[in-house]
Tab-separated table of C-alpha atoms and ligand atoms in Angstrom:
chain	number	residue	atom	x	y	z
J	1	MET	CA	7.645	24.114	-16.236
J	2	THR	CA	6.122	20.706	-16.931
J	3	ALA	CA	5.956	18.665	-14.007
J	4	VAL	CA	7.566	15.026	-14.877
J	5	VAL	CA	4.691	12.560	-15.087
J	6	ILE	CA	5.671	9.586	-12.790
J	7	ASN	CA	4.949	5.972	-14.924
J	8	GLY	CA	4.063	3.941	-11.570
J	9	ARG	CA	3.295	0.950	-14.119
J	10	GLU	CA	7.050	1.214	-15.265
J	11	VAL	CA	8.317	1.389	-11.974
J	12	ALA	CA	5.703	-1.377	-10.941
J	13	LEU	CA	7.342	-3.426	-13.412
J	14	ALA	CA	10.616	-3.112	-12.715
J	15	SER	CA	9.602	-4.226	-9.052
J	16	ARG	CA	7.821	-6.870	-10.681
J	17	THR	CA	10.551	-7.757	-12.654
J	18	ARG	CA	13.190	-8.278	-9.938
J	19	THR	CA	10.376	-10.235	-7.611
J	20	THR	CA	10.140	-12.838	-10.395
J	21	GLN	CA	13.975	-13.199	-9.943
J	22	ARG	CA	13.893	-13.560	-6.116
J	23	VAL	CA	11.262	-16.408	-6.402
J	24	GLN	CA	13.345	-18.170	-8.836
J	25	SER	CA	16.620	-17.785	-6.828
J	26	PHE	CA	14.554	-18.934	-3.706
J	27	VAL	CA	12.922	-21.866	-5.808
J	28	ASP	CA	16.773	-23.073	-6.599
J	29	GLN	CA	17.493	-23.053	-2.978
J	30	HIS	CA	14.616	-24.653	-1.039
J	31	GLY	CA	12.822	-26.561	-4.006
J	32	ARG	CA	9.206	-24.964	-3.469
J	33	ALA	CA	7.842	-22.046	-4.375
J	34	PRO	CA	6.826	-19.138	-1.920
J	35	GLY	CA	2.710	-19.016	-1.013
J	36	LEU	CA	0.430	-16.185	-0.981
J	37	ALA	CA	-2.349	-16.876	0.624
J	38	THR	CA	-5.453	-14.553	-0.229
J	39	ILE	CA	-8.935	-14.566	2.064
J	40	LEU	CA	-11.437	-13.214	0.586
J	41	ILE	CA	-15.185	-12.491	2.658
J	42	GLY	CA	-18.173	-12.294	1.261
J	43	ASN	CA	-18.733	-10.885	-2.536
J	44	ASP	CA	-18.584	-7.640	-2.483
J	45	PRO	CA	-17.330	-6.820	-6.539
J	46	ALA	CA	-14.721	-4.432	-6.416
J	47	SER	CA	-13.122	-6.748	-3.463
J	48	GLU	CA	-13.293	-9.314	-5.653
J	49	VAL	CA	-12.037	-7.542	-8.398
J	50	TYR	CA	-8.682	-6.602	-6.381
J	51	ILE	CA	-8.258	-10.311	-5.417
J	52	ARG	CA	-8.264	-11.828	-8.573
J	53	ASN	CA	-5.556	-8.716	-9.791
J	54	LYS	CA	-3.627	-9.731	-7.062
J	55	ARG	CA	-3.501	-13.546	-7.382
J	56	ARG	CA	-3.119	-13.538	-11.315
J	57	SER	CA	-0.030	-11.014	-10.371
J	58	ALA	CA	0.868	-13.354	-8.086
J	59	THR	CA	0.984	-16.203	-10.492
J	60	ASP	CA	2.849	-14.210	-12.982
J	61	ALA	CA	5.527	-13.507	-10.575
J	62	GLY	CA	5.893	-17.457	-9.856
J	63	LEU	CA	4.148	-17.504	-6.051
J	64	ILE	CA	1.786	-20.351	-5.014
J	65	ASP	CA	-1.961	-19.026	-4.752
J	66	VAL	CA	-3.571	-20.525	-1.993
J	67	HIS	CA	-7.306	-18.915	-1.896
J	68	HIS	CA	-10.158	-18.857	0.495
J	69	HIS	CA	-13.724	-17.665	-0.102
J	70	LEU	CA	-15.936	-17.748	2.786
J	71	PRO	CA	-19.284	-16.672	2.600
J	72	ALA	CA	-20.334	-12.584	4.161
J	73	ASP	CA	-22.147	-15.094	6.991
J	74	VAL	CA	-19.474	-16.804	8.330
J	75	THR	CA	-18.038	-16.434	11.866
J	76	GLN	CA	-15.474	-14.620	13.435
J	77	ASN	CA	-14.492	-18.046	14.677
J	78	THR	CA	-14.491	-19.588	11.814
J	79	VAL	CA	-11.837	-16.867	10.146
J	80	ALA	CA	-9.480	-17.148	13.344
J	81	GLN	CA	-9.392	-21.317	12.887
J	82	LEU	CA	-8.030	-20.443	8.936
J	83	ILE	CA	-5.973	-17.752	9.940
J	84	ASP	CA	-4.646	-20.005	12.522
J	85	ASP	CA	-3.980	-22.739	10.684
J	86	LEU	CA	-2.121	-20.496	7.810
J	87	ASN	CA	-0.126	-19.380	10.194
J	88	ALA	CA	1.280	-22.987	10.639
J	89	ASP	CA	1.490	-23.589	7.056
J	90	PRO	CA	4.841	-23.847	6.163
J	91	ALA	CA	3.960	-22.934	2.067
J	92	VAL	CA	1.807	-20.150	3.161
J	93	SER	CA	4.815	-17.338	3.786
J	94	GLY	CA	2.522	-14.214	3.867
J	95	ILE	CA	-1.422	-13.921	4.254
J	96	LEU	CA	-3.392	-10.968	3.313
J	97	LEU	CA	-6.837	-10.919	4.379
J	98	GLN	CA	-9.092	-8.657	1.887
J	99	LEU	CA	-10.304	-5.498	3.352
J	100	PRO	CA	-13.331	-4.474	4.373
J	101	LEU	CA	-14.714	-7.455	6.185
J	102	PRO	CA	-18.395	-7.533	6.238
J	103	ASP	CA	-20.432	-6.295	8.963
J	104	GLY	CA	-20.131	-8.626	12.062
J	105	LEU	CA	-16.943	-9.700	12.238
J	106	ASP	CA	-14.132	-7.992	14.312
J	107	GLN	CA	-11.568	-6.438	11.537
J	108	THR	CA	-8.851	-5.822	14.373
J	109	GLU	CA	-8.823	-9.111	16.236
J	110	LEU	CA	-9.026	-10.518	12.934
J	111	ILE	CA	-5.937	-8.602	11.138
J	112	ASN	CA	-3.806	-9.144	14.559
J	113	ARG	CA	-4.358	-12.847	14.581
J	114	ILE	CA	-2.388	-12.931	11.212
J	115	SER	CA	1.647	-13.881	12.173
J	116	PRO	CA	4.309	-10.498	12.173
J	117	ALA	CA	5.845	-12.788	9.891
J	118	LYS	CA	3.312	-13.496	7.213
J	119	ASP	CA	1.421	-10.739	7.653
J	120	VAL	CA	2.485	-8.939	3.860
J	121	ASP	CA	-0.063	-6.113	4.299
J	122	GLY	CA	1.778	-4.968	7.365
J	123	LEU	CA	-1.508	-4.078	9.209
J	124	THR	CA	-1.013	-5.675	12.102
J	125	THR	CA	-0.029	-3.940	15.498
J	126	LEU	CA	2.718	-5.456	15.497
J	127	SER	CA	3.897	-3.924	12.167
J	128	GLN	CA	2.724	-0.718	12.431
J	129	GLY	CA	4.898	-0.821	16.368
J	130	ARG	CA	7.961	-1.787	14.566
J	131	LEU	CA	7.482	0.957	11.477
J	132	ALA	CA	6.824	3.292	14.609
J	133	ARG	CA	10.222	2.066	16.380
J	134	GLY	CA	12.327	1.760	13.217
J	135	VAL	CA	12.834	-1.727	13.866
J	136	ASP	CA	12.781	-3.452	10.184
J	137	GLY	CA	9.323	-5.759	9.595
J	138	LEU	CA	6.877	-5.546	6.719
J	139	TRP	CA	5.450	-2.607	5.811
J	140	PRO	CA	1.660	-1.257	4.518
J	141	CYS	CA	1.897	-2.096	0.637
J	142	THR	CA	0.879	1.368	-0.273
J	143	PRO	CA	3.320	3.592	1.359
J	144	ALA	CA	5.947	1.261	0.724
J	145	GLY	CA	4.807	1.807	-2.578
J	146	VAL	CA	5.173	5.508	-2.710
J	147	ILE	CA	8.289	5.732	-1.066
J	148	GLU	CA	9.581	3.577	-4.201
J	149	LEU	CA	8.358	6.002	-6.578
J	150	LEU	CA	9.806	9.473	-4.889
J	151	ASP	CA	13.211	7.013	-5.430
J	152	ALA	CA	12.913	6.152	-9.003
J	153	THR	CA	12.429	10.134	-9.270
J	154	GLY	CA	15.899	10.619	-7.387
J	155	VAL	CA	13.748	13.211	-5.750
J	156	THR	CA	16.525	13.703	-2.234
J	157	ILE	CA	14.475	12.453	0.098
J	158	GLU	CA	16.486	13.470	3.640
J	159	GLY	CA	16.057	16.765	4.507
J	160	ALA	CA	13.049	17.375	2.651
J	161	HIS	CA	10.137	18.795	3.720
J	162	ALA	CA	7.521	15.835	3.366
J	163	VAL	CA	3.653	16.584	3.778
J	164	VAL	CA	1.182	13.902	4.229
J	165	VAL	CA	-2.415	14.342	3.706
J	166	GLY	CA	-4.359	11.289	5.622
J	167	ARG	CA	-2.935	9.694	8.805
J	168	SER	CA	-5.294	6.428	8.446
J	169	GLU	CA	-3.444	3.069	9.310
J	170	LEU	CA	-3.880	1.849	5.833
J	171	VAL	CA	-1.683	4.945	4.195
J	172	GLY	CA	-1.367	8.237	5.784
J	173	HIS	CA	0.283	7.033	8.462
J	174	PRO	CA	3.154	4.956	8.032
J	175	ALA	CA	3.573	6.716	4.495
J	176	ALA	CA	4.635	9.291	6.922
J	177	GLU	CA	6.517	6.773	9.128
J	178	LEU	CA	8.320	5.561	6.548
J	179	LEU	CA	9.446	9.035	5.275
J	180	LEU	CA	10.703	9.834	8.732
J	181	ARG	CA	12.830	6.657	8.194
J	182	ARG	CA	14.304	7.736	5.382
J	183	ASN	CA	14.907	11.326	7.224
J	184	ALA	CA	12.335	13.654	5.687
J	185	THR	CA	11.183	16.730	7.891
J	186	VAL	CA	7.382	15.031	7.937
J	187	THR	CA	4.047	17.333	8.654
J	188	ILE	CA	0.964	15.029	9.058
J	189	ALA	CA	-2.031	17.184	8.236
J	190	HIS	CA	-5.956	16.139	8.198
J	191	SER	CA	-9.332	16.949	9.053
J	192	ARG	CA	-8.454	18.994	11.512
J	193	THR	CA	-5.795	20.940	10.025
J	194	ARG	CA	-6.380	24.363	9.593
J	195	ASP	CA	-4.653	25.843	6.747
J	196	LEU	CA	-4.526	23.005	4.927
J	197	ALA	CA	-3.352	24.954	1.545
J	198	ALA	CA	-0.752	26.832	4.143
J	199	VAL	CA	0.822	23.835	4.900
J	200	THR	CA	0.865	21.619	1.756
J	201	SER	CA	2.240	24.566	-0.215
J	202	THR	CA	5.712	24.388	2.373
J	203	ALA	CA	5.974	20.775	0.819
J	204	ASP	CA	9.363	19.771	-1.164
J	205	ILE	CA	7.152	16.372	-1.051
J	206	LEU	CA	3.287	16.310	-1.280
J	207	VAL	CA	1.831	12.747	-0.129
J	208	VAL	CA	-1.946	13.469	-0.645
J	209	ALA	CA	-4.013	10.109	1.197
J	210	ALA	CA	-7.253	12.235	2.055
J	211	GLY	CA	-9.868	10.405	-0.130
J	212	ILE	CA	-11.646	13.583	-1.433
J	213	PRO	CA	-11.849	13.961	-5.025
J	214	ALA	CA	-9.580	17.096	-6.305
J	215	LEU	CA	-9.123	18.502	-3.047
J	216	ILE	CA	-5.696	19.532	-3.860
J	217	GLY	CA	-5.058	22.016	-6.520
J	218	ARG	CA	-2.092	24.561	-7.752
J	219	ASP	CA	-2.507	26.616	-4.549
J	220	HIS	CA	-1.607	23.951	-2.814
J	221	VAL	CA	1.578	23.140	-4.441
J	222	LYS	CA	5.279	24.161	-3.990
J	223	PRO	CA	6.601	25.405	-7.257
J	224	GLY	CA	8.938	22.222	-8.488
J	225	ALA	CA	7.553	19.723	-5.814
J	226	ALA	CA	6.556	16.295	-5.781
J	227	VAL	CA	3.565	15.264	-5.664
J	228	ILE	CA	1.854	11.544	-4.796
J	229	ASP	CA	-1.947	11.203	-5.473
J	230	VAL	CA	-2.887	8.502	-3.596
J	231	GLY	CA	-6.641	8.765	-3.869
J	232	ILE	CA	-9.125	6.853	-6.471
J	233	HIS	CA	-11.925	7.459	-7.162
J	234	ARG	CA	-14.208	5.778	-9.961
J	235	THR	CA	-16.408	9.330	-11.856
J	236	GLU	CA	-18.539	9.447	-14.785
J	237	SER	CA	-15.500	10.078	-16.401
J	238	GLY	CA	-13.208	7.375	-15.287
J	239	LEU	CA	-10.668	7.086	-12.398
J	240	ILE	CA	-9.739	10.261	-10.712
J	241	GLY	CA	-7.431	11.373	-7.084
J	242	ASP	CA	-7.054	13.506	-4.814
J	243	VAL	CA	-5.404	16.091	-7.176
J	244	ARG	CA	-6.889	17.959	-10.005
J	245	PHE	CA	-3.868	16.911	-12.344
J	246	ASP	CA	-4.210	19.036	-14.881
J	247	ASN	CA	-4.121	22.261	-12.251
J	248	VAL	CA	-1.160	21.383	-10.748
J	249	LEU	CA	1.258	19.557	-13.970
J	250	ASP	CA	2.290	23.229	-14.650
J	251	ILE	CA	3.783	23.801	-10.873
J	252	ALA	CA	4.259	20.801	-9.758
J	253	GLY	CA	8.485	18.889	-10.255
J	254	TRP	CA	6.957	15.432	-10.646
J	255	ILE	CA	3.311	14.208	-10.466
J	256	THR	CA	1.689	10.869	-10.352
J	257	PRO	CA	-1.025	10.142	-12.404
J	258	VAL	CA	-4.432	8.191	-11.591
J	259	PRO	CA	-4.962	5.975	-12.834
J	260	GLY	CA	-1.373	4.335	-13.433
J	261	GLY	CA	0.743	6.156	-10.240
J	262	VAL	CA	0.820	4.618	-6.696
J	263	GLY	CA	-1.996	1.831	-8.170
J	264	PRO	CA	0.174	-0.207	-9.500
J	265	MET	CA	2.729	-0.210	-6.748
J	266	THR	CA	0.243	-1.424	-4.082
J	267	ILE	CA	0.299	-4.871	-5.677
J	268	ALA	CA	4.496	-5.049	-7.033
J	269	THR	CA	4.892	-4.357	-3.001
J	270	LEU	CA	2.732	-6.929	-1.712
J	271	LEU	CA	4.516	-8.922	-3.790
J	272	SER	CA	8.203	-7.843	-2.901
J	273	ASN	CA	6.511	-8.290	0.860
J	274	THR	CA	5.873	-12.144	-0.447
J	275	VAL	CA	9.222	-12.742	-0.883
J	276	VAL	CA	10.971	-10.846	1.912
J	277	ALA	CA	9.060	-13.203	4.182
J	278	ALA	CA	9.840	-16.118	2.276
J	279	GLU	CA	13.338	-15.159	2.503
J	280	SER	CA	13.515	-14.837	6.128
J	281	SER	CA	11.315	-17.516	7.314
J	282	ALA	CA	13.699	-19.721	5.646
J	283	ARG	CA	17.010	-18.414	7.261
C	1	NAP	P1	-9.125	6.909	4.822
C	1	NAP	O1	-9.309	5.963	5.989
C	1	NAP	O2	-10.309	7.449	4.533
C	1	NAP	O3	-8.890	8.602	5.940
C	1	NAP	C1	-8.219	9.336	5.075
C	1	NAP	C2	-7.401	10.294	5.696
C	1	NAP	O4	-7.809	11.857	5.461
C	1	NAP	C3	-7.919	10.512	7.079
C	1	NAP	O5	-6.659	10.810	8.365
C	1	NAP	C4	-9.091	12.008	7.134
C	1	NAP	O6	-8.700	12.646	8.457
C	1	NAP	C5	-7.873	12.723	6.376
C	1	NAP	N1	-8.908	13.473	5.610
C	1	NAP	C6	-9.677	13.834	5.256
C	1	NAP	N2	-10.369	14.720	4.616
C	1	NAP	C7	-9.527	15.528	4.717
C	1	NAP	C8	-9.475	17.018	4.154
C	1	NAP	N3	-10.199	17.939	3.647
C	1	NAP	N4	-8.185	17.506	4.633
C	1	NAP	C9	-7.558	17.025	5.024
C	1	NAP	N5	-7.142	15.570	5.452
C	1	NAP	C10	-8.347	15.072	4.927
C	1	NAP	O7	-8.353	6.759	3.415
C	1	NAP	P2	-7.787	5.604	3.077
C	1	NAP	O8	-8.041	4.659	3.430
C	1	NAP	O9	-5.944	6.273	3.468
C	1	NAP	O10	-7.795	6.095	1.750
C	1	NAP	C11	-7.188	7.012	1.107
C	1	NAP	C12	-7.181	7.291	-0.475
C	1	NAP	O11	-6.154	6.566	-1.169
C	1	NAP	C13	-8.664	6.866	-0.588
C	1	NAP	O12	-9.552	7.627	-2.399
C	1	NAP	C14	-8.441	5.212	-1.283
C	1	NAP	O13	-9.373	5.005	-2.436
C	1	NAP	C15	-7.123	5.510	-2.004
C	1	NAP	N6	-6.384	4.371	-1.878
C	1	NAP	C16	-5.288	3.850	-2.628
C	1	NAP	C17	-4.553	2.801	-2.601
C	1	NAP	C18	-4.126	2.317	-4.105
C	1	NAP	O14	-3.240	1.281	-4.341
C	1	NAP	N7	-3.869	2.979	-4.916
C	1	NAP	C19	-4.364	1.909	-1.711
C	1	NAP	C20	-5.411	2.321	-0.704
C	1	NAP	C21	-5.922	3.283	-0.508
C	1	NAP	P3	-8.610	12.160	9.871
C	1	NAP	O15	-8.297	11.710	10.003
C	1	NAP	O16	-9.214	13.758	10.352
C	1	NAP	O17	-10.786	11.719	9.311
């Protein structure tokens, strides 16, 4: 068996096309486009690239780009005041605070300052609590993208055994919650899991977000499973994931490549979350 390689770029493009159409409908109805505010603090090169890509994609989709770049030594109060101003600005539908923040800033406090109605990264405690409670809201972009990729394969989530490797607030935990909402039977594995291969090899759906390069090989995978690799690692030979792609290719049923799998979905979901936020606040 050779796995079907899931084309994240294609799925992301389809999502972005739908978002562009929704932006146009919003403009037709309200006479203005939704705004996405991005806040970058300091000069971390990776964050600068991520923010540049997010802003360019937002503009391409027809969203208004509202950007604030603050110095690394900015005070907590100044950032908090900026977030308050953006919360109050009707032209801003979504607010994204690029992480990680420089040392000295309280990340949790600043994230939680973002109005839940504008929390397009889905990272506030309230958004995550709503997800855990099964109440509608804005979901974290990467996990929501994982679900969209699974849906694109036609894999039945309901009733499947889904194993998520990783339990971070950003990826693993919300991915598990989203799979549970779709009625999967969910197991979360983490760094203290005793026999990882014994757990993962029972998964019909295996989502890997451990941040450990090449952690998962064929011994970890049930034949025919859908394997979604969230990990991204820069190496001398290019980007690799948490899954040994070539090693798993002839045992999995579906697999995402790195790059070109989950990565493109993160921005696509950020854009769609921004439109959802705009539509909700205009109701
Ligand atoms: P993180 O905060 O470091 O969390 C990693 C999780 O993996 C933790 O829950 C940890 O368990 C668990 N873990 C670590 N080693 C493990 C092991 N040997 N076996 C099983 N579980 C293990 O990382 P993250 O922010 O969730 O990101 C995970 C990966 O996804 C990274 O490579 C990151 O770059 C990538 N990522 C990609 C995108 C994208 O757009 N494609 C977006 C976000 C993140 P404990 O809780 O016990 O420590």
